[in-house]
Amino acid sequence: MGSGSTGAVGQELVLGVLAIDAGNSKTDVALVSAEGQVLGTARGGGFVPHQIGSDAAVAALAPLVLAAAAEAGFDLTAGQGPLATHVSACLANADLPVEEQLLQELIAGYGWSKTTVVANDTFALLRSGTDAPRGVAVVCGAGINCVGLLPDGRTARFPALGMITGDWGGGGGLANEVMWAASRAEDGRGPDTALAAAAAAHFGLPSASAVAEAVHLGAIADARLHELVPVLFAVAEAGDPTALALIDRQAEEIVRLAVVALGRLDLLDSPADVVLGGGVLASRQPLLLDGVNARLAADAPYAVPRIVTTPPVVGAALLGLDHLAAAGLSSTPGAQERLRASYALRRAARAV
């Protein structure tokens, strides 16, 4: 994934990685030693450069870095630093290489590390669900995306800019499809479907058309349409043909992405992990997962599907440790295992 941008010079406070996983809804930061020990963490809001601009989005990471450093016992406001050897930042809305490069340069400018690499956040999902930087990940959450990675740094990816780049589905897409089918069923342009009554009942309104009007007029926030995804699965479980067809198409799209990425990386003829994540997939709906598994078995029989449970920030940190090892800066045995165990212990302690 490249050598990255050069940042600060001088002796770092921690021989290790400053890992950043910044999604649409939340950002996690972790300071990790080269031995895999988690020294400090912090959590903040979503990373939305497309809404507030790249400079402001990166600036919003600074308090989180300060907080993670402080937990580790370092006061960056006192002029200490660079904090770490390497920043591994996996960021939502960094969909194109040119966007990654811009964000990489902005982060490097803060001097938190000697080198910085920025990648799309789907790479963090991929690495968090694999034991090596090898395989493919499909995220199906609010949207849908897919990336693949090989140990030699080769990648496979898609623009993932929505329907204008051929994407279909994800929570937002499925919710819109529910409303499309429901509205057409009500006015006679489409076949009958129980989705119409179910969508109306979910929002306590008399019809799907009333839901559409409420969204248009601002009485129901656009973001609340995502609530229709569980409604879709409930209606499908009751046997509604339209709902079943939507879930079947989502399974097809997930597998189509995975198979194309596997093919680009020459991984179709040998065992390879296919990491599945994002809210829609992580909900483990049997109708969807059964469809995904059946299609993968047919189209990529060597693929090994895995539902990811490890936080993506761990994946970002693992990518950072991979970078250190490739640069000859660290080859500590067992670092990956210690990182996973250390982060799990922290999560467990905070859940008590």
PDB file of N, CA, C and O in Angstrom, residues 310-336:
ATOM      1  N   THR A 310     -13.879  -8.264  15.159  1.00  0.00           N
ATOM      2  CA  THR A 310     -12.817  -7.420  15.717  1.00  0.00           C
ATOM      3  C   THR A 310     -13.009  -5.978  15.267  1.00  0.00           C
ATOM      4  O   THR A 310     -13.315  -5.735  14.095  1.00  0.00           O
ATOM      5  N   PRO A 311     -12.857  -4.990  16.158  1.00  0.00           N
ATOM      6  CA  PRO A 311     -13.007  -3.592  15.757  1.00  0.00           C
ATOM      7  C   PRO A 311     -12.042  -3.220  14.637  1.00  0.00           C
ATOM      8  O   PRO A 311     -10.868  -3.624  14.662  1.00  0.00           O
ATOM      9  N   PRO A 312     -12.502  -2.465  13.640  1.00  0.00           N
ATOM     10  CA  PRO A 312     -11.628  -2.111  12.511  1.00  0.00           C
ATOM     11  C   PRO A 312     -10.366  -1.365  12.908  1.00  0.00           C
ATOM     12  O   PRO A 312      -9.368  -1.437  12.184  1.00  0.00           O
ATOM     13  N   VAL A 313     -10.375  -0.647  14.040  1.00  0.00           N
ATOM     14  CA  VAL A 313      -9.148   0.061  14.433  1.00  0.00           C
ATOM     15  C   VAL A 313      -8.011  -0.931  14.673  1.00  0.00           C
ATOM     16  O   VAL A 313      -6.833  -0.604  14.465  1.00  0.00           O
ATOM     17  N   VAL A 314      -8.360  -2.142  15.077  1.00  0.00           N
ATOM     18  CA  VAL A 314      -7.336  -3.183  15.213  1.00  0.00           C
ATOM     19  C   VAL A 314      -6.759  -3.512  13.841  1.00  0.00           C
ATOM     20  O   VAL A 314      -5.558  -3.720  13.692  1.00  0.00           O
ATOM     21  N   GLY A 315      -7.618  -3.536  12.831  1.00  0.00           N
ATOM     22  CA  GLY A 315      -7.136  -3.755  11.474  1.00  0.00           C
ATOM     23  C   GLY A 315      -6.202  -2.649  11.017  1.00  0.00           C
ATOM     24  O   GLY A 315      -5.168  -2.911  10.370  1.00  0.00           O
ATOM     25  N   ALA A 316      -6.544  -1.407  11.338  1.00  0.00           N
ATOM     26  CA  ALA A 316      -5.664  -0.286  10.987  1.00  0.00           C
ATOM     27  C   ALA A 316      -4.313  -0.436  11.684  1.00  0.00           C
ATOM     28  O   ALA A 316      -3.255  -0.179  11.091  1.00  0.00           O
ATOM     29  N   ALA A 317      -4.332  -0.850  12.954  1.00  0.00           N
ATOM     30  CA  ALA A 317      -3.079  -1.046  13.690  1.00  0.00           C
ATOM     31  C   ALA A 317      -2.269  -2.198  13.092  1.00  0.00           C
ATOM     32  O   ALA A 317      -1.037  -2.114  12.987  1.00  0.00           O
ATOM     33  N   LEU A 318      -2.938  -3.270  12.695  1.00  0.00           N
ATOM     34  CA  LEU A 318      -2.236  -4.400  12.085  1.00  0.00           C
ATOM     35  C   LEU A 318      -1.591  -3.998  10.764  1.00  0.00           C
ATOM     36  O   LEU A 318      -0.466  -4.418  10.462  1.00  0.00           O
ATOM     37  N   LEU A 319      -2.286  -3.186   9.981  1.00  0.00           N
ATOM     38  CA  LEU A 319      -1.677  -2.670   8.751  1.00  0.00           C
ATOM     39  C   LEU A 319      -0.430  -1.857   9.078  1.00  0.00           C
ATOM     40  O   LEU A 319       0.567  -1.897   8.355  1.00  0.00           O
ATOM     41  N   GLY A 320      -0.489  -1.115  10.178  1.00  0.00           N
ATOM     42  CA  GLY A 320       0.683  -0.343  10.599  1.00  0.00           C
ATOM     43  C   GLY A 320       1.835  -1.241  11.007  1.00  0.00           C
ATOM     44  O   GLY A 320       3.002  -0.973  10.667  1.00  0.00           O
ATOM     45  N   LEU A 321       1.530  -2.309  11.742  1.00  0.00           N
ATOM     46  CA  LEU A 321       2.582  -3.247  12.123  1.00  0.00           C
ATOM     47  C   LEU A 321       3.146  -3.945  10.892  1.00  0.00           C
ATOM     48  O   LEU A 321       4.358  -4.204  10.823  1.00  0.00           O
ATOM     49  N   ASP A 322       2.286  -4.252   9.914  1.00  0.00           N
ATOM     50  CA  ASP A 322       2.776  -4.814   8.647  1.00  0.00           C
ATOM     51  C   ASP A 322       3.770  -3.850   7.990  1.00  0.00           C
ATOM     52  O   ASP A 322       4.803  -4.260   7.454  1.00  0.00           O
ATOM     53  N   HIS A 323       3.435  -2.556   8.030  1.00  0.00           N
ATOM     54  CA  HIS A 323       4.302  -1.540   7.428  1.00  0.00           C
ATOM     55  C   HIS A 323       5.659  -1.506   8.127  1.00  0.00           C
ATOM     56  O   HIS A 323       6.712  -1.440   7.468  1.00  0.00           O
ATOM     57  N   LEU A 324       5.647  -1.542   9.465  1.00  0.00           N
ATOM     58  CA  LEU A 324       6.908  -1.517  10.206  1.00  0.00           C
ATOM     59  C   LEU A 324       7.755  -2.738   9.864  1.00  0.00           C
ATOM     60  O   LEU A 324       8.973  -2.631   9.688  1.00  0.00           O
ATOM     61  N   ALA A 325       7.118  -3.899   9.784  1.00  0.00           N
ATOM     62  CA  ALA A 325       7.858  -5.115   9.477  1.00  0.00           C
ATOM     63  C   ALA A 325       8.463  -5.059   8.078  1.00  0.00           C
ATOM     64  O   ALA A 325       9.620  -5.437   7.871  1.00  0.00           O
ATOM     65  N   ALA A 326       7.684  -4.554   7.115  1.00  0.00           N
ATOM     66  CA  ALA A 326       8.188  -4.458   5.741  1.00  0.00           C
ATOM     67  C   ALA A 326       9.352  -3.484   5.636  1.00  0.00           C
ATOM     68  O   ALA A 326      10.239  -3.641   4.796  1.00  0.00           O
ATOM     69  N   ALA A 327       9.345  -2.452   6.499  1.00  0.00           N
ATOM     70  CA  ALA A 327      10.418  -1.450   6.485  1.00  0.00           C
ATOM     71  C   ALA A 327      11.618  -1.880   7.321  1.00  0.00           C
ATOM     72  O   ALA A 327      12.593  -1.134   7.438  1.00  0.00           O
ATOM     73  N   GLY A 328      11.522  -3.067   7.937  1.00  0.00           N
ATOM     74  CA  GLY A 328      12.620  -3.557   8.753  1.00  0.00           C
ATOM     75  C   GLY A 328      12.743  -2.858  10.089  1.00  0.00           C
ATOM     76  O   GLY A 328      13.795  -2.927  10.731  1.00  0.00           O
ATOM     77  N   LEU A 329      11.678  -2.210  10.528  1.00  0.00           N
ATOM     78  CA  LEU A 329      11.727  -1.457  11.780  1.00  0.00           C
ATOM     79  C   LEU A 329      11.296  -2.287  12.975  1.00  0.00           C
ATOM     80  O   LEU A 329      11.565  -1.917  14.111  1.00  0.00           O
ATOM     81  N   SER A 330      10.612  -3.381  12.705  1.00  0.00           N
ATOM     82  CA  SER A 330      10.181  -4.247  13.795  1.00  0.00           C
ATOM     83  C   SER A 330       9.775  -5.590  13.224  1.00  0.00           C
ATOM     84  O   SER A 330       9.126  -5.656  12.185  1.00  0.00           O
ATOM     85  N   SER A 331      10.154  -6.632  13.897  1.00  0.00           N
ATOM     86  CA  SER A 331       9.728  -7.972  13.521  1.00  0.00           C
ATOM     87  C   SER A 331       9.441  -8.771  14.786  1.00  0.00           C
ATOM     88  O   SER A 331       9.807  -9.935  14.910  1.00  0.00           O
ATOM     89  N   THR A 332       8.818  -8.110  15.759  1.00  0.00           N
ATOM     90  CA  THR A 332       8.565  -8.730  17.051  1.00  0.00           C
ATOM     91  C   THR A 332       7.619  -9.911  16.908  1.00  0.00           C
ATOM     92  O   THR A 332       6.481  -9.736  16.464  1.00  0.00           O
ATOM     93  N   PRO A 333       8.040 -11.126  17.255  1.00  0.00           N
ATOM     94  CA  PRO A 333       7.146 -12.280  17.146  1.00  0.00           C
ATOM     95  C   PRO A 333       5.931 -12.128  18.061  1.00  0.00           C
ATOM     96  O   PRO A 333       6.030 -11.633  19.182  1.00  0.00           O
ATOM     97  N   GLY A 334       4.773 -12.515  17.568  1.00  0.00           N
ATOM     98  CA  GLY A 334       3.567 -12.499  18.382  1.00  0.00           C
ATOM     99  C   GLY A 334       2.911 -11.143  18.543  1.00  0.00           C
ATOM    100  O   GLY A 334       1.959 -11.003  19.322  1.00  0.00           O
ATOM    101  N   ALA A 335       3.377 -10.116  17.833  1.00  0.00           N
ATOM    102  CA  ALA A 335       2.812  -8.771  18.008  1.00  0.00           C
ATOM    103  C   ALA A 335       1.338  -8.741  17.634  1.00  0.00           C
ATOM    104  O   ALA A 335       0.529  -8.092  18.307  1.00  0.00           O
ATOM    105  N   GLN A 336       0.981  -9.426  16.544  1.00  0.00           N
ATOM    106  CA  GLN A 336      -0.413  -9.432  16.118  1.00  0.00           C
ATOM    107  C   GLN A 336      -1.318 -10.033  17.192  1.00  0.00           C
ATOM    108  O   GLN A 336      -2.365  -9.465  17.526  1.00  0.00           O
TER     109      GLN A 336
END
